[in-house]
Amino acid sequence: MAQRTVLVVLFDGVQSLDVTGPLEVFAGADQHTPGSYRLRTASLDGGPVRTSSGLTLVPDLALADAPEAHTLLVPGGQGTRRPDGRLIDWVRAHGPRADRLVSVCTGAILLAEAGLLDGRRATTHWAYCDTFARRHPAVRVEADPIYVRDGHVATSAGVTCGIDLALALVEEDLGRDAALAVARHLVVFLRRPGNQAQFSAQLAVQTARRAPLRDVQQWITEHPAADLSVEALAARARLSPRHFARAFRAETGATPGRYVDRVRLEHARRLLEDTSDGVEEISRASGYGTPEAMRRAFVKALGAAPAEYRRRFHPAPTP
């Protein structure tokens, strides 16, 4: 088996976890399957870099002396806001030579500045997606997924999503058993699907300020199959339906109906990914009532029916 060189680009202001998270995954994979990866880090001049948290990282060598990489990984961090032009030039020259070009978080900004994402689908940290899309209109920015693969280019969302992407790459290279062994060692999920949302329904909206509304939010999450009509939720909050709907939207940024839709979709997705329950059972447990209602919700939100979603993202059973 050919050894794959993983080269990580370092610069001042880099996010330390964008670097160490994927490196730990590849290092763990190399321990599981010796000789599978050679890990290298490099900065512009080969000198130490200071991360956004104040941690100092000492690279292996200078970028000018770096070996050709099978996987070239560009992390993110505050240093991507005003990147050194020499760094962009190096990425522009060497990025196309890598078998796989990978970014973590706002590392996608450096790839875009180098012109390597033009015409491609990409993602980055949710907080920067709008700005990213405005500054780089030639890039098809997808704000929701935790990572996006487009040909040999892979971009991931914020921080820990780099671990998810690295695990997916290890599974691609070495198989499920190796990736599972690394995930267990790091005590993380083996695979969150790439198109899984960067944050849950609960994090996608604000937490209500008033206790009755917060309690209703929690009730919705814990009881997706219950009667979650505005009237029923208003009664639980001891408010009139009109007052409840207005207050809920004002404090959470979403209508009650939209919030319920998100919670039910997330609940159904999790059951499809993590269980072998039938679609009919899942549709009832998630509050859709019928498989057809759940199918319509999935097609509208995800562009795939529940059965197709499960085929894509339900992990194969381990022998």
Short mmCIF file of C-alpha atoms in Angstrom, two decimals:
data_model
loop_
_atom_site.label_atom_id
_atom_site.label_comp_id
_atom_site.label_asym_id
_atom_site.label_seq_id
_atom_site.Cartn_x
_atom_site.Cartn_y
_atom_site.Cartn_z
CA MET A 1 0.00 0.00 0.00
CA ALA A 2 1.38 3.38 -1.02
CA GLN A 3 2.02 5.81 1.83
CA ARG A 4 -0.05 9.00 1.57
CA THR A 5 1.61 12.28 2.53
CA VAL A 6 -0.69 14.62 4.43
CA LEU A 7 0.69 18.16 4.40
CA VAL A 8 -0.89 20.76 6.71
CA VAL A 9 -0.27 24.44 6.00
CA LEU A 10 0.47 26.57 9.08
CA PHE A 11 0.30 30.34 9.46
CA ASP A 12 -0.02 32.91 12.25
CA GLY A 13 -3.58 33.09 13.56
CA VAL A 14 -4.45 29.53 12.57
CA GLN A 15 -7.14 27.76 14.60
CA SER A 16 -5.29 25.09 16.57
CA LEU A 17 -8.10 22.51 16.48
CA ASP A 18 -8.35 22.86 12.70
CA VAL A 19 -4.79 21.55 12.66
CA THR A 20 -4.70 19.05 15.51
CA GLY A 21 -8.15 17.52 14.97
CA PRO A 22 -7.49 16.13 11.46
CA LEU A 23 -3.87 15.32 12.36
CA GLU A 24 -5.02 13.15 15.27
CA VAL A 25 -7.37 11.31 12.93
CA PHE A 26 -4.67 10.59 10.35
CA ALA A 27 -2.12 9.74 13.05
CA GLY A 28 -4.59 7.31 14.63
CA ALA A 29 -5.21 5.73 11.24
CA ASP A 30 -1.48 5.28 10.73
CA GLN A 31 -1.22 3.54 14.09
CA HIS A 32 -4.06 1.24 13.09
CA THR A 33 -2.56 0.58 9.65
CA PRO A 34 1.19 1.32 9.88
CA GLY A 35 2.68 3.04 6.87
CA SER A 36 -0.58 4.42 5.57
CA TYR A 37 0.13 8.11 6.20
CA ARG A 38 3.13 10.41 6.50
CA LEU A 39 2.22 13.63 8.31
CA ARG A 40 4.01 16.92 7.71
CA THR A 41 3.35 20.52 8.75
CA ALA A 42 4.89 23.54 7.05
CA SER A 43 4.84 27.32 7.38
CA LEU A 44 6.05 29.96 4.94
CA ASP A 45 9.57 30.23 6.37
CA GLY A 46 9.62 27.08 8.46
CA GLY A 47 9.41 29.08 11.69
CA PRO A 48 6.94 28.65 14.57
CA VAL A 49 3.44 30.09 14.23
CA ARG A 50 1.16 31.41 16.93
CA THR A 51 -2.41 30.12 16.85
CA SER A 52 -5.50 32.22 17.49
CA SER A 53 -5.62 30.82 21.05
CA GLY A 54 -1.98 31.74 21.76
CA LEU A 55 -0.58 28.25 21.34
CA THR A 56 2.72 28.05 19.47
CA LEU A 57 3.10 25.37 16.80
CA VAL A 58 6.49 24.37 15.41
CA PRO A 59 6.27 23.10 11.82
CA ASP A 60 8.39 20.37 10.33
CA LEU A 61 9.72 22.50 7.51
CA ALA A 62 9.20 25.49 5.22
CA LEU A 63 6.59 25.38 2.49
CA ALA A 64 9.34 25.84 -0.12
CA ASP A 65 10.86 22.54 1.05
CA ALA A 66 7.58 20.66 1.51
CA PRO A 67 7.10 17.35 -0.31
CA GLU A 68 4.39 16.82 -2.88
CA ALA A 69 1.24 16.02 -0.96
CA HIS A 70 -1.38 13.39 -1.54
CA THR A 71 -3.67 15.36 0.80
CA LEU A 72 -3.00 19.07 1.14
CA LEU A 73 -4.91 20.43 4.14
CA VAL A 74 -5.48 24.15 4.66
CA PRO A 75 -6.89 25.01 8.11
CA GLY A 76 -8.79 28.14 9.06
CA GLY A 77 -8.58 30.72 11.80
CA GLN A 78 -8.24 34.46 12.29
CA GLY A 79 -5.17 34.44 10.08
CA THR A 80 -7.35 33.91 7.01
CA ARG A 81 -8.82 37.40 7.33
CA ARG A 82 -5.68 39.14 6.01
CA PRO A 83 -3.60 36.33 4.56
CA ASP A 84 -0.01 36.77 3.44
CA GLY A 85 0.07 37.08 -0.33
CA ARG A 86 2.98 34.62 -0.47
CA LEU A 87 0.79 32.02 1.23
CA ILE A 88 -1.96 32.48 -1.37
CA ASP A 89 0.60 32.21 -4.16
CA TRP A 90 1.95 28.96 -2.74
CA VAL A 91 -1.53 27.47 -2.36
CA ARG A 92 -2.41 28.55 -5.91
CA ALA A 93 0.71 26.85 -7.29
CA HIS A 94 0.64 23.66 -5.22
CA GLY A 95 -3.06 23.06 -4.57
CA PRO A 96 -3.80 21.65 -8.04
CA ARG A 97 -0.91 19.18 -7.70
CA ALA A 98 -2.42 17.40 -4.69
CA ASP A 99 -4.55 14.30 -5.15
CA ARG A 100 -6.88 15.77 -2.52
CA LEU A 101 -7.25 19.41 -1.61
CA VAL A 102 -8.90 19.88 1.78
CA SER A 103 -9.87 22.89 3.86
CA VAL A 104 -11.17 23.17 7.40
CA CYS A 105 -13.41 26.03 8.50
CA THR A 106 -12.27 29.36 7.01
CA GLY A 107 -9.38 27.66 5.26
CA ALA A 108 -11.83 27.66 2.35
CA ILE A 109 -11.24 31.41 2.12
CA LEU A 110 -7.58 30.78 1.28
CA LEU A 111 -8.55 28.26 -1.39
CA ALA A 112 -11.03 30.75 -2.85
CA GLU A 113 -8.46 33.57 -2.80
CA ALA A 114 -6.17 31.26 -4.77
CA GLY A 115 -8.96 30.69 -7.33
CA LEU A 116 -9.18 26.97 -6.55
CA LEU A 117 -12.89 26.94 -5.69
CA ASP A 118 -14.26 28.78 -8.72
CA GLY A 119 -17.20 26.85 -10.16
CA ARG A 120 -17.16 24.39 -7.26
CA ARG A 121 -19.48 23.66 -4.35
CA ALA A 122 -17.94 24.53 -0.99
CA THR A 123 -18.73 25.30 2.61
CA THR A 124 -17.12 27.02 5.58
CA HIS A 125 -18.06 28.01 9.12
CA TRP A 126 -21.74 29.05 9.15
CA ALA A 127 -20.89 32.49 10.56
CA TYR A 128 -18.83 33.33 7.45
CA CYS A 129 -20.90 31.75 4.68
CA ASP A 130 -22.76 34.92 3.69
CA THR A 131 -19.59 37.00 3.54
CA PHE A 132 -17.78 34.21 1.74
CA ALA A 133 -20.50 34.00 -0.89
CA ARG A 134 -20.50 37.78 -1.47
CA ARG A 135 -16.73 38.00 -1.85
CA HIS A 136 -16.44 34.93 -4.06
CA PRO A 137 -19.52 34.78 -6.29
CA ALA A 138 -17.88 32.15 -8.51
CA VAL A 139 -18.03 29.67 -5.60
CA ARG A 140 -21.30 27.81 -4.96
CA VAL A 141 -21.40 28.22 -1.19
CA GLU A 142 -23.54 25.75 0.78
CA ALA A 143 -24.12 27.02 4.30
CA ASP A 144 -25.78 23.97 5.83
CA PRO A 145 -23.53 20.87 5.41
CA ILE A 146 -20.69 20.01 7.77
CA TYR A 147 -18.55 19.18 4.76
CA VAL A 148 -18.82 19.21 0.98
CA ARG A 149 -16.98 17.04 -1.56
CA ASP A 150 -16.63 18.32 -5.12
CA GLY A 151 -14.26 16.19 -7.14
CA HIS A 152 -10.85 16.08 -5.48
CA VAL A 153 -11.67 19.19 -3.39
CA ALA A 154 -13.24 18.84 0.06
CA THR A 155 -14.22 21.75 2.29
CA SER A 156 -15.55 21.47 5.84
CA ALA A 157 -17.43 23.74 8.19
CA GLY A 158 -16.32 25.02 11.58
CA VAL A 159 -13.64 23.48 13.78
CA THR A 160 -14.76 19.96 14.78
CA CYS A 161 -16.18 19.32 11.30
CA GLY A 162 -12.57 18.88 10.18
CA ILE A 163 -12.53 15.71 12.29
CA ASP A 164 -15.68 14.46 10.53
CA LEU A 165 -14.14 15.09 7.14
CA ALA A 166 -10.82 13.49 8.10
CA LEU A 167 -12.67 10.37 9.31
CA ALA A 168 -14.54 10.21 6.00
CA LEU A 169 -11.23 10.42 4.12
CA VAL A 170 -9.70 7.66 6.26
CA GLU A 171 -12.74 5.48 5.61
CA GLU A 172 -12.30 6.14 1.90
CA ASP A 173 -8.59 5.25 2.04
CA LEU A 174 -8.46 2.37 4.51
CA GLY A 175 -12.01 1.17 5.01
CA ARG A 176 -14.65 1.36 7.68
CA ASP A 177 -12.82 -0.72 10.29
CA ALA A 178 -9.86 1.65 10.39
CA ALA A 179 -12.08 4.73 10.59
CA LEU A 180 -14.20 3.12 13.30
CA ALA A 181 -11.10 2.29 15.35
CA VAL A 182 -9.92 5.91 15.16
CA ALA A 183 -13.38 7.27 16.02
CA ARG A 184 -13.62 5.00 19.05
CA HIS A 185 -10.18 6.07 20.25
CA LEU A 186 -11.08 9.75 19.90
CA VAL A 187 -14.55 9.12 21.39
CA VAL A 188 -16.37 10.74 18.47
CA PHE A 189 -19.05 9.56 16.05
CA LEU A 190 -17.64 7.56 13.16
CA ARG A 191 -19.61 9.47 10.60
CA ARG A 192 -21.89 12.42 10.66
CA PRO A 193 -23.23 12.62 7.11
CA GLY A 194 -21.62 15.37 5.10
CA ASN A 195 -24.93 17.08 4.45
CA GLN A 196 -25.94 17.00 8.11
CA ALA A 197 -26.68 20.50 9.36
CA GLN A 198 -23.84 22.41 11.03
CA PHE A 199 -26.05 22.84 14.06
CA SER A 200 -29.22 21.28 15.40
CA ALA A 201 -32.72 22.71 15.22
CA GLN A 202 -32.29 23.91 18.78
CA LEU A 203 -29.06 25.76 17.98
CA ALA A 204 -30.40 27.14 14.71
CA VAL A 205 -32.75 29.41 16.61
CA GLN A 206 -32.45 31.46 19.74
CA THR A 207 -33.44 30.15 23.15
CA ALA A 208 -36.48 31.98 24.39
CA ARG A 209 -35.94 34.43 27.22
CA ARG A 210 -39.13 33.65 29.14
CA ALA A 211 -39.36 30.36 31.01
CA PRO A 212 -42.79 29.28 29.62
CA LEU A 213 -41.51 29.59 26.05
CA ARG A 214 -38.23 27.82 26.89
CA ASP A 215 -40.27 25.00 28.42
CA VAL A 216 -42.31 24.74 25.23
CA GLN A 217 -39.13 24.52 23.14
CA GLN A 218 -37.92 21.68 25.32
CA TRP A 219 -41.31 19.95 25.13
CA ILE A 220 -41.25 20.08 21.34
CA THR A 221 -37.80 18.50 21.27
CA GLU A 222 -38.76 15.70 23.64
CA HIS A 223 -42.20 14.99 22.14
CA PRO A 224 -42.04 15.38 18.33
CA ALA A 225 -44.99 13.00 17.88
CA ALA A 226 -47.31 14.97 20.15
CA ASP A 227 -49.94 17.50 19.12
CA LEU A 228 -47.68 20.47 18.36
CA SER A 229 -50.27 22.81 16.91
CA VAL A 230 -50.09 26.45 17.89
CA GLU A 231 -53.22 26.00 19.98
CA ALA A 232 -51.78 23.05 21.91
CA LEU A 233 -48.43 24.77 22.48
CA ALA A 234 -50.11 28.03 23.49
CA ALA A 235 -52.16 26.15 26.08
CA ARG A 236 -48.96 24.62 27.47
CA ALA A 237 -47.45 28.10 27.76
CA ARG A 238 -50.73 29.44 29.21
CA LEU A 239 -51.01 32.08 26.53
CA SER A 240 -53.55 32.81 23.84
CA PRO A 241 -52.59 31.28 20.46
CA ARG A 242 -52.10 34.72 18.93
CA HIS A 243 -49.96 36.00 21.81
CA PHE A 244 -47.97 32.76 21.90
CA ALA A 245 -47.19 32.76 18.17
CA ARG A 246 -46.10 36.40 18.27
CA ALA A 247 -43.96 35.96 21.41
CA PHE A 248 -42.38 32.71 20.21
CA ARG A 249 -41.25 34.26 16.95
CA ALA A 250 -40.00 37.41 18.66
CA GLU A 251 -37.88 35.46 21.14
CA THR A 252 -36.61 32.60 18.98
CA GLY A 253 -36.51 34.09 15.49
CA ALA A 254 -38.72 31.31 14.06
CA THR A 255 -42.44 30.69 13.90
CA PRO A 256 -43.73 27.78 16.02
CA GLY A 257 -44.57 25.85 12.86
CA ARG A 258 -41.10 26.30 11.38
CA TYR A 259 -39.47 25.25 14.63
CA VAL A 260 -41.64 22.13 14.84
CA ASP A 261 -40.77 21.26 11.23
CA ARG A 262 -37.04 21.48 12.01
CA VAL A 263 -37.29 19.36 15.14
CA ARG A 264 -39.34 16.66 13.42
CA LEU A 265 -37.03 16.53 10.42
CA GLU A 266 -33.96 16.28 12.65
CA HIS A 267 -35.59 13.55 14.75
CA ALA A 268 -36.51 11.52 11.67
CA ARG A 269 -33.04 11.92 10.17
CA ARG A 270 -31.44 10.67 13.36
CA LEU A 271 -33.68 7.60 13.45
CA LEU A 272 -32.95 6.83 9.80
CA GLU A 273 -29.20 7.14 10.44
CA ASP A 274 -28.98 5.35 13.78
CA THR A 275 -31.74 2.72 13.80
CA SER A 276 -33.21 0.01 11.61
CA ASP A 277 -36.79 1.08 12.34
CA GLY A 278 -39.15 1.06 9.37
CA VAL A 279 -40.13 4.26 7.58
CA GLU A 280 -43.73 3.93 8.76
CA GLU A 281 -42.64 3.59 12.39
CA ILE A 282 -40.26 6.52 12.09
CA SER A 283 -42.91 8.71 10.48
CA ARG A 284 -45.21 8.12 13.47
CA ALA A 285 -42.43 8.59 16.05
CA SER A 286 -41.38 11.87 14.43
CA GLY A 287 -44.86 13.33 14.27
CA TYR A 288 -45.47 13.04 10.53
CA GLY A 289 -48.24 10.51 10.94
CA THR A 290 -47.80 8.85 7.56
CA PRO A 291 -44.81 7.85 5.41
CA GLU A 292 -46.12 10.05 2.60
CA ALA A 293 -46.14 13.15 4.82
CA MET A 294 -42.56 12.41 5.89
CA ARG A 295 -41.53 11.77 2.29
CA ARG A 296 -42.86 15.20 1.22
CA ALA A 297 -41.01 16.90 4.08
CA PHE A 298 -37.73 15.16 3.19
CA VAL A 299 -37.97 15.91 -0.51
CA LYS A 300 -38.74 19.56 0.18
CA ALA A 301 -35.93 20.05 2.73
CA LEU A 302 -33.27 17.62 1.54
CA GLY A 303 -34.10 16.74 -2.04
CA ALA A 304 -34.23 13.03 -1.19
CA ALA A 305 -36.93 10.66 0.02
CA PRO A 306 -36.42 8.92 3.40
CA ALA A 307 -35.49 5.60 1.80
CA GLU A 308 -32.84 7.26 -0.35
CA TYR A 309 -31.56 9.25 2.61
CA ARG A 310 -31.12 6.03 4.59
CA ARG A 311 -29.28 4.33 1.72
CA ARG A 312 -26.82 7.21 1.62
CA PHE A 313 -26.21 7.75 5.30
CA HIS A 314 -27.15 4.71 7.36
CA PRO A 315 -23.82 3.05 8.25
CA ALA A 316 -23.38 -0.46 6.98
CA PRO A 317 -23.46 -3.07 9.75
CA THR A 318 -20.07 -4.12 11.08
CA PRO A 319 -19.48 -7.88 10.68
#
